[in-house]
Each structure stands twice: as structure tokens, then as C-alpha cells.
Amino acid sequence: MGRSEELFEQACRLLPGGVNSPVRAYRAVGMAPRFITRADGAYLWDEDGRRYIDYVCSWGPMILGHNHPVIREAVERAVKDGLSFGAPTRREVEIARLITEMVPHVEMVRMVNSGTEAVMSAVRLARGATGRDKIIKFEGCYHGHSDCLLVNAGSSALADDGRPSSAGVPQDIVRHTLTARFNDLASVEALIDAWPGQIACVIVEPVAANMGVVGPAPGFLQGLRDLCDRSGALLIFDEVITGFRLAPGGAQQYFGVRADLVTFGKIIGGGMPVGAYCGSRALMEQVAPCGPVYQAGTLSGNPVAMAAGLAQLGYLRDHPDLYDRLAETGRQLADGLRAAAKEAGTAVTINQIGSLLAPFFTPDAVTTFTDAKGSDLGRYARYFRGMLERGIALAPAQFEAMFVSAAHGQMEIGATLAAAREVLRAL
Ligand code: KE4
């Protein structure tokens, strides 16, 4: 038994499922998770000293690669001045200014500690600002684990029958959460027509990255914008994954569609626990202490976390050419995986947008959550295990994404595709 297995046995006695977040337990891929000791660039090392090329990238934050000196040095400097003050600091002003400079249509920012908190707060603000209770989300989209969003959620909170995706969420809470189908504007319009004047917001992952990766059909996002404008609902882009990943200005810039509220996480913390929700001054000034929508947090805007986030966002602002390089690496990976699958005679559909991609074991196009669910999940699990054995760490579940970082170079892409050719043949 390896050291990861030994640790996992101990962990299962102390932590639910042996982990602090369900997907890390590797249940979807039928093996004990690797316990990681350190990371650098595109690589992870586990407790048994094995090295992996990492395509989880901490589920998105590590867009520059692990242990980037610009971020590490910023954190080392910040730590020397103390960890937390519970008082406003200069860095919170600086990162808020930077976000408003990089992200279109954003005038004000509130920092929180996770994507879940950002989305929960943005939905509360939408309800407070409109005086309406109903919200529309999309089946297969995941927006963190706050009660009203654990309905038909994707990724590790999977459930797809309109009931809460979790025990402990009262039906009375989720009755205000209506579910439409991603890439199906008619399903949204039907809900808006069924509840005239009652929809507070439509919340969407502009690129659905919790059902694997599924991009918006042409016109879908603009269609949501138009439906919101016509109905008085607010459009919330949950950019916890796409924010600062698709472009410096995120999905609003990448797709040219304006959201009323935008939520961030992951990349804006540079690896530290940070989330944020942002929007116009008119909306954001309805948040306490200047408005009636309450939200608070002991460690929100934590100085060390802000230092990491500022360093990473500042680097992304100063190196906009990085996005073309990340997209090119994504394309190279996607094309290489398609070629490997063809050579192996294995039916695989690869969806790729910028530095986000996902394989689906199906011969068919995957443009909806139904399509994604129709792919061969068992084959994905075998593919995952084969790649892990060859030193490639992928998302340990089909309904997740592969994340590419600036540290993934030609050597890493070549090694990944070589491993994929072997594994796909053996499938
Ligand atoms: P956190 O609370 O995990 O920081 O963010 C929640 C969240 C919100 N919105 C979107 C679009 C997200 O993808 C997430 C979290 N993503 C998952 C990956 N599917 C995080 C990994 C995990 O749950 O351990």
C-alpha cells in the first residue's frame, strides 16, 4: 500500500469521505486519491514521490502554473506584515480598482472568501434589488453549495430531477429556483412567461464547465441578455471559472455580452481563498453598509490573499499575450487528443474553449447537459486511471474541466498526448 492509500485510510476516519471537498475523493474514478505534497509549474508530486503533469490546476486558480515566483514573493512579503487585521487595507482598494479596470461594465466590487459566497451574495443582491424571489439557473451548471443553487447542479453536486441536489435543503427554499436547459433559449423564455414579473435573475456559467466543458451556442448569451432586458430580470455571469481565464475581461469581453452582476473566484485569489461579486455602482451600493442587502465576512479582503490575487491579476493584465498562448496550447491538446482517439478507433468528442477543455466518450456532439450525461462515464474513469498511471493528473470526474496553465509547454503537451495514445488504444 502506498503512502496516499495509508493517508486516505486515516483521512476517512477523520474527514467525511477523507476529503474537504467531495470531488477530491476520486469516487467517480474508483480509486484512492493521490495525496499531494508539493507543486511547481505544471507539475504535482504525491506522497510517494511520483510526479504528475497537472490539468486540475487547483480547479482553475493556477493559470500561471504552480509556485509562480511573482505570486510566492508577493505572499512572502505580505505575511511579514501580519495575517489578518479585520480592518480595511490598501490592497483591497488596489485589487478592486484592478478588477474594475480589467472587467467590462464593473464599477464596484465586494470581496468574499469563495465562489460559493460570491454567488450566494450576488443572488441575494439580485433579489434585493428587484424585490423578486424566483431565480433561473441551468441544469448541469454548478454555482457552489448555497441552498438555493443546489438544484440540478453539475459537477460533484450532480442531481437532475428538480429536487435539491443535496439533503438538508428544504424544498421550500428551492421552490424559487427554476431550471432551464443550457443552450435552449426557449426553455428560459417559457419560465419567464410562466412567472411574469417574478424572476429576479438568470444565472449562468457563460461556458458551462461543470458538465465537462460545453460552450454557449451562437447567440445564446446575447439571447439571455435580451430576455433579461425584456423581463426586468438581472443577468448574472458566474465567472468563477471563466473569469480572467478566457480573457483579461473574462466572458463579457470574450463573448461581447454584458452581465448585470459577475461573480469571481479561483484565479482572483492566485491560489488563496478569494471570491468576489461585482456590478454597477447602482446595484452594488445596495449592499451593506450602504444599502439594505446584508453580507459580511471575517476574512473577506484578507491582506495575504489580496497580495496573491493582486500579483496574479497584475501579471495577467501586463501579459495579455498569454491568452493567445493559452488558447493555442488548448487547441494543440484538443487536436492531439482527437487524433489519438481516431488512431485508437475510440469515439471521443473533445470540447475546447481557450484553456478549458474536456473529453467526452461519445461519437456525438456535446452541446447540452443531456448530451454530456449520455457519454460513457465508465470509459472516462478508465481513461483517467490510465493517464494517472502514466503521470498525467486529469479531473477525477467526467463533469469537470481540464485546465491548462502558462506552465504547460511543448514537453508537457507531448508527454500528455503520448500517454493518451497508449491509454486510448488500451480502452
Ligand atoms: P467555491 O465555493 O468552490 O470556491 O466555488 C464554487 C463555484 C462557483 N461557480 C462555479 C462556476 C464553480 O465551478 C465553482 C466551483 N468549482 C468546483 C469545480 N467544479 C470546485 C472544485 C470543488 O468543488 O472541489
Tab-separated table of C-alpha atoms and ligand atoms in Angstrom:
chain	number	residue	atom	x	y	z
A	1	MET	CA	0.000	0.000	0.000
A	2	GLY	CA	1.392	3.432	-0.930
A	3	ARG	CA	1.548	6.432	1.348
A	4	SER	CA	-1.507	8.040	-0.341
A	5	GLU	CA	-3.568	4.924	0.438
A	6	GLU	CA	-2.278	4.904	4.036
A	7	LEU	CA	-3.137	8.597	4.486
A	8	PHE	CA	-6.522	8.099	2.840
A	9	GLU	CA	-7.368	5.358	5.359
A	10	GLN	CA	-6.543	7.740	8.212
A	11	ALA	CA	-8.350	10.614	6.488
A	12	CYS	CA	-11.550	8.591	6.089
A	13	ARG	CA	-11.709	8.220	9.872
A	14	LEU	CA	-11.424	11.967	10.403
A	15	LEU	CA	-12.934	13.726	7.371
A	16	PRO	CA	-16.216	12.894	5.554
A	17	GLY	CA	-15.076	10.733	2.634
A	18	GLY	CA	-11.493	11.500	3.641
A	19	VAL	CA	-11.574	14.895	1.950
A	20	ASN	CA	-12.554	18.517	2.378
A	21	SER	CA	-14.336	18.693	-0.967
A	22	PRO	CA	-16.201	15.711	-2.460
A	23	VAL	CA	-14.689	15.547	-5.955
A	24	ARG	CA	-11.214	15.084	-4.453
A	25	ALA	CA	-12.244	11.670	-3.092
A	26	TYR	CA	-11.882	10.120	-6.582
A	27	ARG	CA	-15.203	8.250	-6.131
A	28	ALA	CA	-16.163	8.811	-9.788
A	29	VAL	CA	-12.934	7.117	-10.913
A	30	GLY	CA	-12.924	4.228	-8.422
A	31	MET	CA	-9.590	4.575	-6.665
A	32	ALA	CA	-7.972	6.199	-3.644
A	33	PRO	CA	-6.956	9.807	-4.239
A	34	ARG	CA	-3.333	10.900	-4.518
A	35	PHE	CA	-2.190	12.966	-1.564
A	36	ILE	CA	-0.091	15.804	-2.936
A	37	THR	CA	2.965	17.149	-1.128
A	38	ARG	CA	4.064	19.966	-3.431
A	39	ALA	CA	3.596	21.578	-6.819
A	40	ASP	CA	5.741	23.607	-9.200
A	41	GLY	CA	4.995	24.916	-12.683
A	42	ALA	CA	2.857	22.316	-14.481
A	43	TYR	CA	3.722	19.560	-12.001
A	44	LEU	CA	2.462	17.928	-8.811
A	45	TRP	CA	4.289	15.426	-6.599
A	46	ASP	CA	2.452	12.907	-4.424
A	47	GLU	CA	3.343	11.337	-1.091
A	48	ASP	CA	5.139	8.503	-2.871
A	49	GLY	CA	7.307	10.936	-4.810
A	50	ARG	CA	5.522	10.329	-8.101
A	51	ARG	CA	5.367	13.340	-10.457
A	52	TYR	CA	2.304	14.293	-12.499
A	53	ILE	CA	1.588	16.840	-15.205
A	54	ASP	CA	-1.348	18.663	-13.605
A	55	TYR	CA	-4.531	19.549	-15.532
A	56	VAL	CA	-6.603	20.255	-12.412
A	57	CYS	CA	-4.576	23.373	-11.512
A	58	SER	CA	-6.436	23.544	-8.183
A	59	TRP	CA	-9.689	23.579	-10.263
A	60	GLY	CA	-8.676	26.739	-12.091
A	61	PRO	CA	-6.737	29.198	-9.876
A	62	MET	CA	-3.237	28.217	-11.031
A	63	ILE	CA	-3.434	29.788	-14.516
A	64	LEU	CA	0.242	30.824	-14.293
A	65	GLY	CA	1.280	27.389	-13.068
A	66	HIS	CA	2.090	26.367	-9.508
A	67	ASN	CA	4.507	28.242	-7.244
A	68	HIS	CA	4.919	31.173	-9.619
A	69	PRO	CA	7.649	33.445	-8.181
A	70	VAL	CA	5.633	36.645	-8.707
A	71	ILE	CA	2.828	35.287	-6.514
A	72	ARG	CA	5.042	33.488	-3.998
A	73	GLU	CA	7.157	36.590	-3.394
A	74	ALA	CA	4.058	38.792	-3.006
A	75	VAL	CA	2.691	36.417	-0.362
A	76	GLU	CA	6.064	36.181	1.420
A	77	ARG	CA	6.202	39.985	1.633
A	78	ALA	CA	2.600	40.282	2.844
A	79	VAL	CA	2.940	37.587	5.521
A	80	LYS	CA	5.719	39.562	7.190
A	81	ASP	CA	3.253	42.390	7.938
A	82	GLY	CA	0.680	40.146	9.618
A	83	LEU	CA	-2.014	37.716	8.503
A	84	SER	CA	-5.311	39.451	9.192
A	85	PHE	CA	-6.454	42.726	10.727
A	86	GLY	CA	-10.231	42.836	10.386
A	87	ALA	CA	-9.781	46.337	9.056
A	88	PRO	CA	-9.661	47.895	5.570
A	89	THR	CA	-6.302	47.729	3.800
A	90	ARG	CA	-4.663	49.357	0.771
A	91	ARG	CA	-4.539	46.109	-1.197
A	92	GLU	CA	-8.340	45.766	-1.138
A	93	VAL	CA	-8.607	49.149	-2.862
A	94	GLU	CA	-5.894	48.182	-5.341
A	95	ILE	CA	-7.440	44.837	-6.335
A	96	ALA	CA	-10.924	46.360	-6.605
A	97	ARG	CA	-9.519	49.087	-8.868
A	98	LEU	CA	-7.666	46.484	-10.947
A	99	ILE	CA	-10.817	44.372	-11.386
A	100	THR	CA	-12.851	47.414	-12.459
A	101	GLU	CA	-10.103	48.290	-14.963
A	102	MET	CA	-9.894	44.768	-16.416
A	103	VAL	CA	-13.567	43.713	-16.420
A	104	PRO	CA	-16.129	45.493	-18.619
A	105	HIS	CA	-19.284	47.016	-17.062
A	106	VAL	CA	-17.998	46.608	-13.495
A	107	GLU	CA	-17.867	49.725	-11.292
A	108	MET	CA	-17.761	48.237	-7.789
A	109	VAL	CA	-16.516	45.041	-6.161
A	110	ARG	CA	-17.161	43.171	-2.911
A	111	MET	CA	-14.516	40.607	-1.921
A	112	VAL	CA	-15.572	37.386	-0.192
A	113	ASN	CA	-13.811	34.068	0.526
A	114	SER	CA	-15.090	31.609	-2.080
A	115	GLY	CA	-17.036	31.271	-5.283
A	116	THR	CA	-19.968	29.896	-3.311
A	117	GLU	CA	-20.072	33.004	-1.168
A	118	ALA	CA	-19.782	35.258	-4.209
A	119	VAL	CA	-22.712	33.605	-5.987
A	120	MET	CA	-24.861	33.358	-2.861
A	121	SER	CA	-24.355	37.087	-2.268
A	122	ALA	CA	-24.943	38.078	-5.896
A	123	VAL	CA	-28.258	36.182	-5.943
A	124	ARG	CA	-29.287	37.861	-2.685
A	125	LEU	CA	-28.400	41.239	-4.206
A	126	ALA	CA	-30.418	40.450	-7.348
A	127	ARG	CA	-33.413	39.534	-5.205
A	128	GLY	CA	-32.954	42.600	-3.009
A	129	ALA	CA	-32.524	44.956	-5.958
A	130	THR	CA	-35.538	43.637	-7.911
A	131	GLY	CA	-37.810	42.718	-4.992
A	132	ARG	CA	-38.412	39.402	-6.761
A	133	ASP	CA	-37.904	35.864	-5.404
A	134	LYS	CA	-37.600	33.483	-8.373
A	135	ILE	CA	-34.251	32.702	-9.971
A	136	ILE	CA	-33.454	30.770	-13.136
A	137	LYS	CA	-30.388	28.530	-13.326
A	138	PHE	CA	-29.432	25.827	-15.839
A	139	GLU	CA	-29.354	22.079	-15.318
A	140	GLY	CA	-25.780	20.888	-15.109
A	141	CYS	CA	-24.435	24.275	-14.114
A	142	TYR	CA	-22.831	24.414	-10.671
A	143	HIS	CA	-22.626	27.634	-8.702
A	144	GLY	CA	-21.264	26.464	-5.348
A	145	HIS	CA	-23.171	24.882	-2.489
A	146	SER	CA	-25.513	27.596	-1.190
A	147	ASP	CA	-29.002	26.192	-0.624
A	148	CYS	CA	-30.933	27.892	-3.404
A	149	LEU	CA	-28.397	26.884	-6.051
A	150	LEU	CA	-28.136	23.202	-5.144
A	151	VAL	CA	-30.766	22.274	-7.703
A	152	ASN	CA	-29.949	20.321	-10.864
A	153	ALA	CA	-26.353	21.258	-10.132
A	154	GLY	CA	-23.456	19.882	-12.159
A	155	SER	CA	-20.041	18.569	-11.187
A	156	SER	CA	-19.793	16.971	-7.776
A	157	ALA	CA	-23.293	18.081	-6.730
A	158	LEU	CA	-24.954	16.127	-9.510
A	159	ALA	CA	-28.682	15.535	-9.419
A	160	ASP	CA	-31.001	16.210	-12.293
A	161	ASP	CA	-34.629	15.885	-11.326
A	162	GLY	CA	-35.564	19.298	-9.946
A	163	ARG	CA	-35.230	18.134	-6.378
A	164	PRO	CA	-32.482	19.632	-4.251
A	165	SER	CA	-29.086	18.236	-5.212
A	166	SER	CA	-28.453	17.756	-1.510
A	167	ALA	CA	-30.166	16.534	1.628
A	168	GLY	CA	-30.747	19.300	4.117
A	169	VAL	CA	-32.023	21.805	1.563
A	170	PRO	CA	-35.726	22.466	2.252
A	171	GLN	CA	-38.000	22.099	-0.760
A	172	ASP	CA	-39.461	25.400	0.409
A	173	ILE	CA	-36.142	27.079	-0.374
A	174	VAL	CA	-35.638	25.581	-3.808
A	175	ARG	CA	-39.189	26.162	-4.989
A	176	HIS	CA	-37.987	29.606	-6.028
A	177	THR	CA	-35.213	28.080	-8.124
A	178	LEU	CA	-36.369	27.353	-11.671
A	179	THR	CA	-34.239	25.248	-14.018
A	180	ALA	CA	-33.799	25.822	-17.742
A	181	ARG	CA	-31.640	23.955	-20.240
A	182	PHE	CA	-28.238	25.306	-21.265
A	183	ASN	CA	-28.200	26.416	-24.915
A	184	ASP	CA	-32.003	26.336	-25.041
A	185	LEU	CA	-33.361	29.902	-25.028
A	186	ALA	CA	-36.937	28.682	-25.429
A	187	SER	CA	-36.691	26.899	-22.069
A	188	VAL	CA	-35.713	30.205	-20.475
A	189	GLU	CA	-38.447	32.171	-22.227
A	190	ALA	CA	-41.042	29.617	-21.104
A	191	LEU	CA	-40.067	30.103	-17.450
A	192	ILE	CA	-40.080	33.883	-17.761
A	193	ASP	CA	-43.523	33.754	-19.380
A	194	ALA	CA	-44.767	31.379	-16.647
A	195	TRP	CA	-43.645	33.753	-13.905
A	196	PRO	CA	-44.193	37.257	-15.332
A	197	GLY	CA	-42.539	39.988	-13.280
A	198	GLN	CA	-41.264	37.456	-10.715
A	199	ILE	CA	-37.785	36.495	-11.962
A	200	ALA	CA	-35.017	38.254	-10.018
A	201	CYS	CA	-32.154	36.887	-12.097
A	202	VAL	CA	-30.920	34.409	-14.634
A	203	ILE	CA	-27.598	32.936	-13.504
A	204	VAL	CA	-25.382	31.141	-15.992
A	205	GLU	CA	-21.850	29.849	-16.363
A	206	PRO	CA	-21.022	31.616	-19.684
A	207	VAL	CA	-19.056	28.484	-20.546
A	208	ALA	CA	-20.561	25.536	-18.696
A	209	ALA	CA	-17.516	23.900	-17.089
A	210	ASN	CA	-19.248	21.697	-14.532
A	211	MET	CA	-20.719	19.275	-17.033
A	212	GLY	CA	-17.370	18.748	-18.667
A	213	VAL	CA	-16.892	21.812	-20.909
A	214	VAL	CA	-19.832	22.964	-23.029
A	215	GLY	CA	-19.669	26.317	-24.793
A	216	PRO	CA	-22.580	28.668	-25.397
A	217	ALA	CA	-24.277	28.191	-28.773
A	218	PRO	CA	-24.012	31.263	-31.046
A	219	GLY	CA	-26.498	33.846	-29.795
A	220	PHE	CA	-27.299	32.031	-26.564
A	221	LEU	CA	-25.683	34.505	-24.176
A	222	GLN	CA	-26.978	37.536	-26.099
A	223	GLY	CA	-30.380	35.877	-26.072
A	224	LEU	CA	-30.245	35.693	-22.283
A	225	ARG	CA	-29.295	39.380	-22.205
A	226	ASP	CA	-32.297	40.264	-24.355
A	227	LEU	CA	-34.706	38.117	-22.293
A	228	CYS	CA	-33.462	39.753	-19.093
A	229	ASP	CA	-33.836	43.229	-20.572
A	230	ARG	CA	-37.396	42.448	-21.627
A	231	SER	CA	-38.429	40.896	-18.299
A	232	GLY	CA	-36.593	43.123	-15.801
A	233	ALA	CA	-34.541	40.167	-14.517
A	234	LEU	CA	-30.840	40.691	-13.864
A	235	LEU	CA	-28.285	38.613	-15.794
A	236	ILE	CA	-25.613	37.095	-13.565
A	237	PHE	CA	-22.494	35.630	-15.193
A	238	ASP	CA	-20.960	33.144	-12.801
A	239	GLU	CA	-17.338	33.596	-13.896
A	240	VAL	CA	-15.730	31.679	-11.055
A	241	ILE	CA	-14.115	29.526	-13.754
A	242	THR	CA	-14.188	31.751	-16.865
A	243	GLY	CA	-13.180	34.968	-15.077
A	244	PHE	CA	-9.660	36.115	-16.080
A	245	ARG	CA	-9.288	32.720	-17.823
A	246	LEU	CA	-10.944	33.290	-21.214
A	247	ALA	CA	-9.670	36.871	-21.470
A	248	PRO	CA	-8.459	39.595	-19.124
A	249	GLY	CA	-12.085	40.807	-19.025
A	250	GLY	CA	-13.477	37.292	-18.770
A	251	ALA	CA	-16.531	36.056	-20.665
A	252	GLN	CA	-18.080	39.514	-21.017
A	253	GLN	CA	-15.047	40.538	-23.061
A	254	TYR	CA	-14.619	37.167	-24.794
A	255	PHE	CA	-18.265	36.904	-25.961
A	256	GLY	CA	-19.122	40.622	-26.016
A	257	VAL	CA	-22.213	40.221	-23.823
A	258	ARG	CA	-22.913	42.438	-20.810
A	259	ALA	CA	-23.924	40.928	-17.476
A	260	ASP	CA	-25.526	42.934	-14.670
A	261	LEU	CA	-23.590	41.092	-11.957
A	262	VAL	CA	-20.437	38.974	-12.282
A	263	THR	CA	-19.058	36.537	-9.740
A	264	PHE	CA	-15.414	35.537	-9.490
A	265	GLY	CA	-13.277	33.083	-7.522
A	266	LYS	CA	-10.282	30.844	-8.185
A	267	ILE	CA	-7.917	32.963	-10.352
A	268	ILE	CA	-8.578	36.200	-8.416
A	269	GLY	CA	-7.076	34.589	-5.315
A	270	GLY	CA	-3.930	33.283	-7.028
A	271	GLY	CA	-4.399	30.051	-5.049
A	272	MET	CA	-5.640	31.675	-1.835
A	273	PRO	CA	-9.336	31.576	-0.739
A	274	VAL	CA	-10.916	34.556	-2.513
A	275	GLY	CA	-14.224	35.239	-4.234
A	276	ALA	CA	-15.872	38.448	-5.395
A	277	TYR	CA	-19.130	39.761	-6.788
A	278	CYS	CA	-19.180	42.875	-8.924
A	279	GLY	CA	-21.510	45.127	-10.837
A	280	SER	CA	-22.675	48.652	-11.477
A	281	ARG	CA	-22.478	51.283	-8.747
A	282	ALA	CA	-26.292	51.488	-8.683
A	283	LEU	CA	-26.537	47.770	-7.880
A	284	MET	CA	-23.519	47.366	-5.612
A	285	GLU	CA	-24.424	50.366	-3.439
A	286	GLN	CA	-27.438	48.362	-2.308
A	287	VAL	CA	-25.042	46.118	-0.352
A	288	ALA	CA	-24.415	46.768	3.364
A	289	PRO	CA	-23.322	49.012	4.906
A	290	CYS	CA	-24.596	51.462	2.283
A	291	GLY	CA	-27.664	49.517	1.271
A	292	PRO	CA	-30.281	47.054	2.577
A	293	VAL	CA	-28.715	43.829	1.226
A	294	TYR	CA	-26.646	42.344	4.032
A	295	GLN	CA	-23.429	40.398	3.515
A	296	ALA	CA	-20.268	40.191	5.635
A	297	GLY	CA	-17.130	38.103	6.218
A	298	THR	CA	-14.401	37.954	8.864
A	299	LEU	CA	-11.622	37.210	6.396
A	300	SER	CA	-13.039	38.952	3.332
A	301	GLY	CA	-10.257	41.001	1.718
A	302	ASN	CA	-7.627	39.206	3.801
A	303	PRO	CA	-4.331	41.028	3.204
A	304	VAL	CA	-2.290	37.911	2.349
A	305	ALA	CA	-4.969	36.603	-0.020
A	306	MET	CA	-5.246	40.034	-1.622
A	307	ALA	CA	-1.480	40.081	-2.158
A	308	ALA	CA	-1.691	36.753	-4.029
A	309	GLY	CA	-4.693	37.863	-6.081
A	310	LEU	CA	-3.171	41.241	-6.917
A	311	ALA	CA	0.059	39.594	-8.054
A	312	GLN	CA	-1.742	37.161	-10.341
A	313	LEU	CA	-4.238	39.656	-11.803
A	314	GLY	CA	-1.475	42.212	-12.265
A	315	TYR	CA	0.621	39.663	-14.150
A	316	LEU	CA	-2.375	38.774	-16.378
A	317	ARG	CA	-3.052	42.464	-17.078
A	318	ASP	CA	0.604	43.041	-18.003
A	319	HIS	CA	0.872	39.925	-20.199
A	320	PRO	CA	-2.290	39.915	-22.376
A	321	ASP	CA	-0.395	37.866	-24.990
A	322	LEU	CA	-0.632	34.988	-22.526
A	323	TYR	CA	-4.264	34.377	-23.536
A	324	ASP	CA	-3.425	33.586	-27.148
A	325	ARG	CA	-0.693	31.235	-25.946
A	326	LEU	CA	-3.064	29.505	-23.502
A	327	ALA	CA	-5.686	29.106	-26.252
A	328	GLU	CA	-3.075	27.737	-28.657
A	329	THR	CA	-1.997	25.181	-26.054
A	330	GLY	CA	-5.650	24.258	-25.539
A	331	ARG	CA	-6.135	23.810	-29.269
A	332	GLN	CA	-2.967	21.738	-29.588
A	333	LEU	CA	-4.133	19.446	-26.788
A	334	ALA	CA	-7.638	19.126	-28.209
A	335	ASP	CA	-6.419	18.390	-31.751
A	336	GLY	CA	-3.853	15.913	-30.432
A	337	LEU	CA	-6.427	14.082	-28.327
A	338	ARG	CA	-8.827	13.892	-31.296
A	339	ALA	CA	-6.041	12.427	-33.439
A	340	ALA	CA	-5.100	9.928	-30.715
A	341	ALA	CA	-8.737	8.824	-30.353
A	342	LYS	CA	-9.104	8.438	-34.126
A	343	GLU	CA	-5.893	6.399	-34.298
A	344	ALA	CA	-7.185	4.200	-31.447
A	345	GLY	CA	-10.616	3.858	-33.037
A	346	THR	CA	-12.191	5.208	-29.831
A	347	ALA	CA	-15.207	7.531	-30.070
A	348	VAL	CA	-14.246	10.706	-28.212
A	349	THR	CA	-15.662	14.231	-28.532
A	350	ILE	CA	-13.352	16.991	-27.303
A	351	ASN	CA	-14.832	20.372	-26.398
A	352	GLN	CA	-12.276	23.151	-26.069
A	353	ILE	CA	-12.619	26.873	-25.454
A	354	GLY	CA	-9.387	28.752	-24.786
A	355	SER	CA	-7.516	26.979	-21.975
A	356	LEU	CA	-10.580	24.948	-20.929
A	357	LEU	CA	-11.249	21.559	-22.459
A	358	ALA	CA	-12.941	18.234	-21.723
A	359	PRO	CA	-13.113	14.831	-23.426
A	360	PHE	CA	-16.460	13.004	-23.665
A	361	PHE	CA	-16.529	9.319	-24.602
A	362	THR	CA	-19.223	9.545	-27.242
A	363	PRO	CA	-19.236	9.844	-31.042
A	364	ASP	CA	-21.839	12.619	-30.828
A	365	ALA	CA	-21.556	16.361	-30.372
A	366	VAL	CA	-21.919	17.513	-26.750
A	367	THR	CA	-23.798	20.831	-26.611
A	368	THR	CA	-26.157	20.196	-23.686
A	369	PHE	CA	-26.083	18.584	-20.254
A	370	THR	CA	-28.220	15.739	-21.635
A	371	ASP	CA	-25.538	15.072	-24.248
A	372	ALA	CA	-22.840	15.115	-21.552
A	373	LYS	CA	-24.773	12.658	-19.392
A	374	GLY	CA	-25.113	10.368	-22.401
A	375	SER	CA	-21.360	9.902	-22.682
A	376	ASP	CA	-19.621	6.779	-21.329
A	377	LEU	CA	-18.703	7.697	-17.753
A	378	GLY	CA	-17.100	4.294	-17.115
A	379	ARG	CA	-14.755	4.809	-20.029
A	380	TYR	CA	-13.839	8.229	-18.659
A	381	ALA	CA	-12.925	6.603	-15.322
A	382	ARG	CA	-10.693	4.025	-17.073
A	383	TYR	CA	-9.118	6.785	-19.175
A	384	PHE	CA	-8.443	8.809	-16.008
A	385	ARG	CA	-6.762	5.846	-14.266
A	386	GLY	CA	-4.644	5.014	-17.308
A	387	MET	CA	-3.470	8.600	-17.633
A	388	LEU	CA	-2.714	8.868	-13.914
A	389	GLU	CA	-0.585	5.707	-14.113
A	390	ARG	CA	1.390	7.448	-16.870
A	391	GLY	CA	1.928	10.599	-14.807
A	392	ILE	CA	-0.919	12.746	-16.134
A	393	ALA	CA	-3.356	14.117	-13.498
A	394	LEU	CA	-6.781	14.884	-15.000
A	395	ALA	CA	-10.043	15.884	-13.299
A	396	PRO	CA	-11.196	12.789	-11.341
A	397	ALA	CA	-14.732	13.089	-12.717
A	398	GLN	CA	-16.307	13.498	-16.154
A	399	PHE	CA	-18.356	16.572	-15.254
A	400	GLU	CA	-15.302	18.741	-14.688
A	401	ALA	CA	-12.820	20.555	-16.911
A	402	MET	CA	-9.194	20.201	-17.916
A	403	PHE	CA	-7.345	23.417	-17.072
A	404	VAL	CA	-4.232	24.468	-18.995
A	405	SER	CA	-1.730	26.873	-17.437
A	406	ALA	CA	1.041	29.076	-18.796
A	407	ALA	CA	3.473	26.496	-17.407
A	408	HIS	CA	2.223	23.766	-19.803
A	409	GLY	CA	4.796	23.809	-22.592
A	410	GLN	CA	5.583	21.604	-25.605
A	411	MET	CA	7.251	18.966	-23.432
A	412	GLU	CA	4.163	18.619	-21.240
A	413	ILE	CA	1.784	18.571	-24.225
A	414	GLY	CA	3.924	15.975	-25.986
A	415	ALA	CA	4.061	13.729	-22.907
A	416	THR	CA	0.307	14.086	-22.384
A	417	LEU	CA	-0.531	13.130	-25.967
A	418	ALA	CA	1.904	10.200	-25.907
A	419	ALA	CA	0.191	8.884	-22.770
A	420	ALA	CA	-3.241	9.447	-24.317
A	421	ARG	CA	-2.308	7.451	-27.428
A	422	GLU	CA	-1.376	4.473	-25.231
A	423	VAL	CA	-4.386	4.719	-22.916
A	424	LEU	CA	-6.977	5.256	-25.648
A	425	ARG	CA	-5.633	2.224	-27.515
A	426	ALA	CA	-5.932	0.121	-24.353
A	427	LEU	CA	-9.515	1.284	-23.700
B	1	KE4	P1	-16.012	27.550	-4.483
B	1	KE4	O1	-17.008	27.823	-3.388
B	1	KE4	O2	-15.680	26.071	-4.605
B	1	KE4	O3	-14.775	28.451	-4.425
B	1	KE4	O4	-16.700	27.991	-5.871
B	1	KE4	C1	-17.951	27.426	-6.209
B	1	KE4	C2	-18.151	27.518	-7.705
B	1	KE4	C3	-18.974	28.508	-8.199
B	1	KE4	N1	-19.186	28.645	-9.529
B	1	KE4	C4	-18.578	27.818	-10.414
B	1	KE4	C5	-18.836	28.005	-11.875
B	1	KE4	C6	-17.711	26.793	-9.957
B	1	KE4	O5	-17.115	25.957	-10.853
B	1	KE4	C7	-17.481	26.652	-8.577
B	1	KE4	C8	-16.578	25.569	-8.009
B	1	KE4	N2	-15.962	24.712	-8.972
B	1	KE4	C9	-15.609	23.400	-8.474
B	1	KE4	C10	-15.160	22.573	-9.682
B	1	KE4	N3	-16.284	22.050	-10.365
B	1	KE4	C11	-14.581	23.462	-7.404
B	1	KE4	C12	-13.980	22.121	-7.046
B	1	KE4	C13	-14.601	21.544	-5.807
B	1	KE4	O6	-15.829	21.619	-5.626
B	1	KE4	O7	-13.809	20.985	-5.019
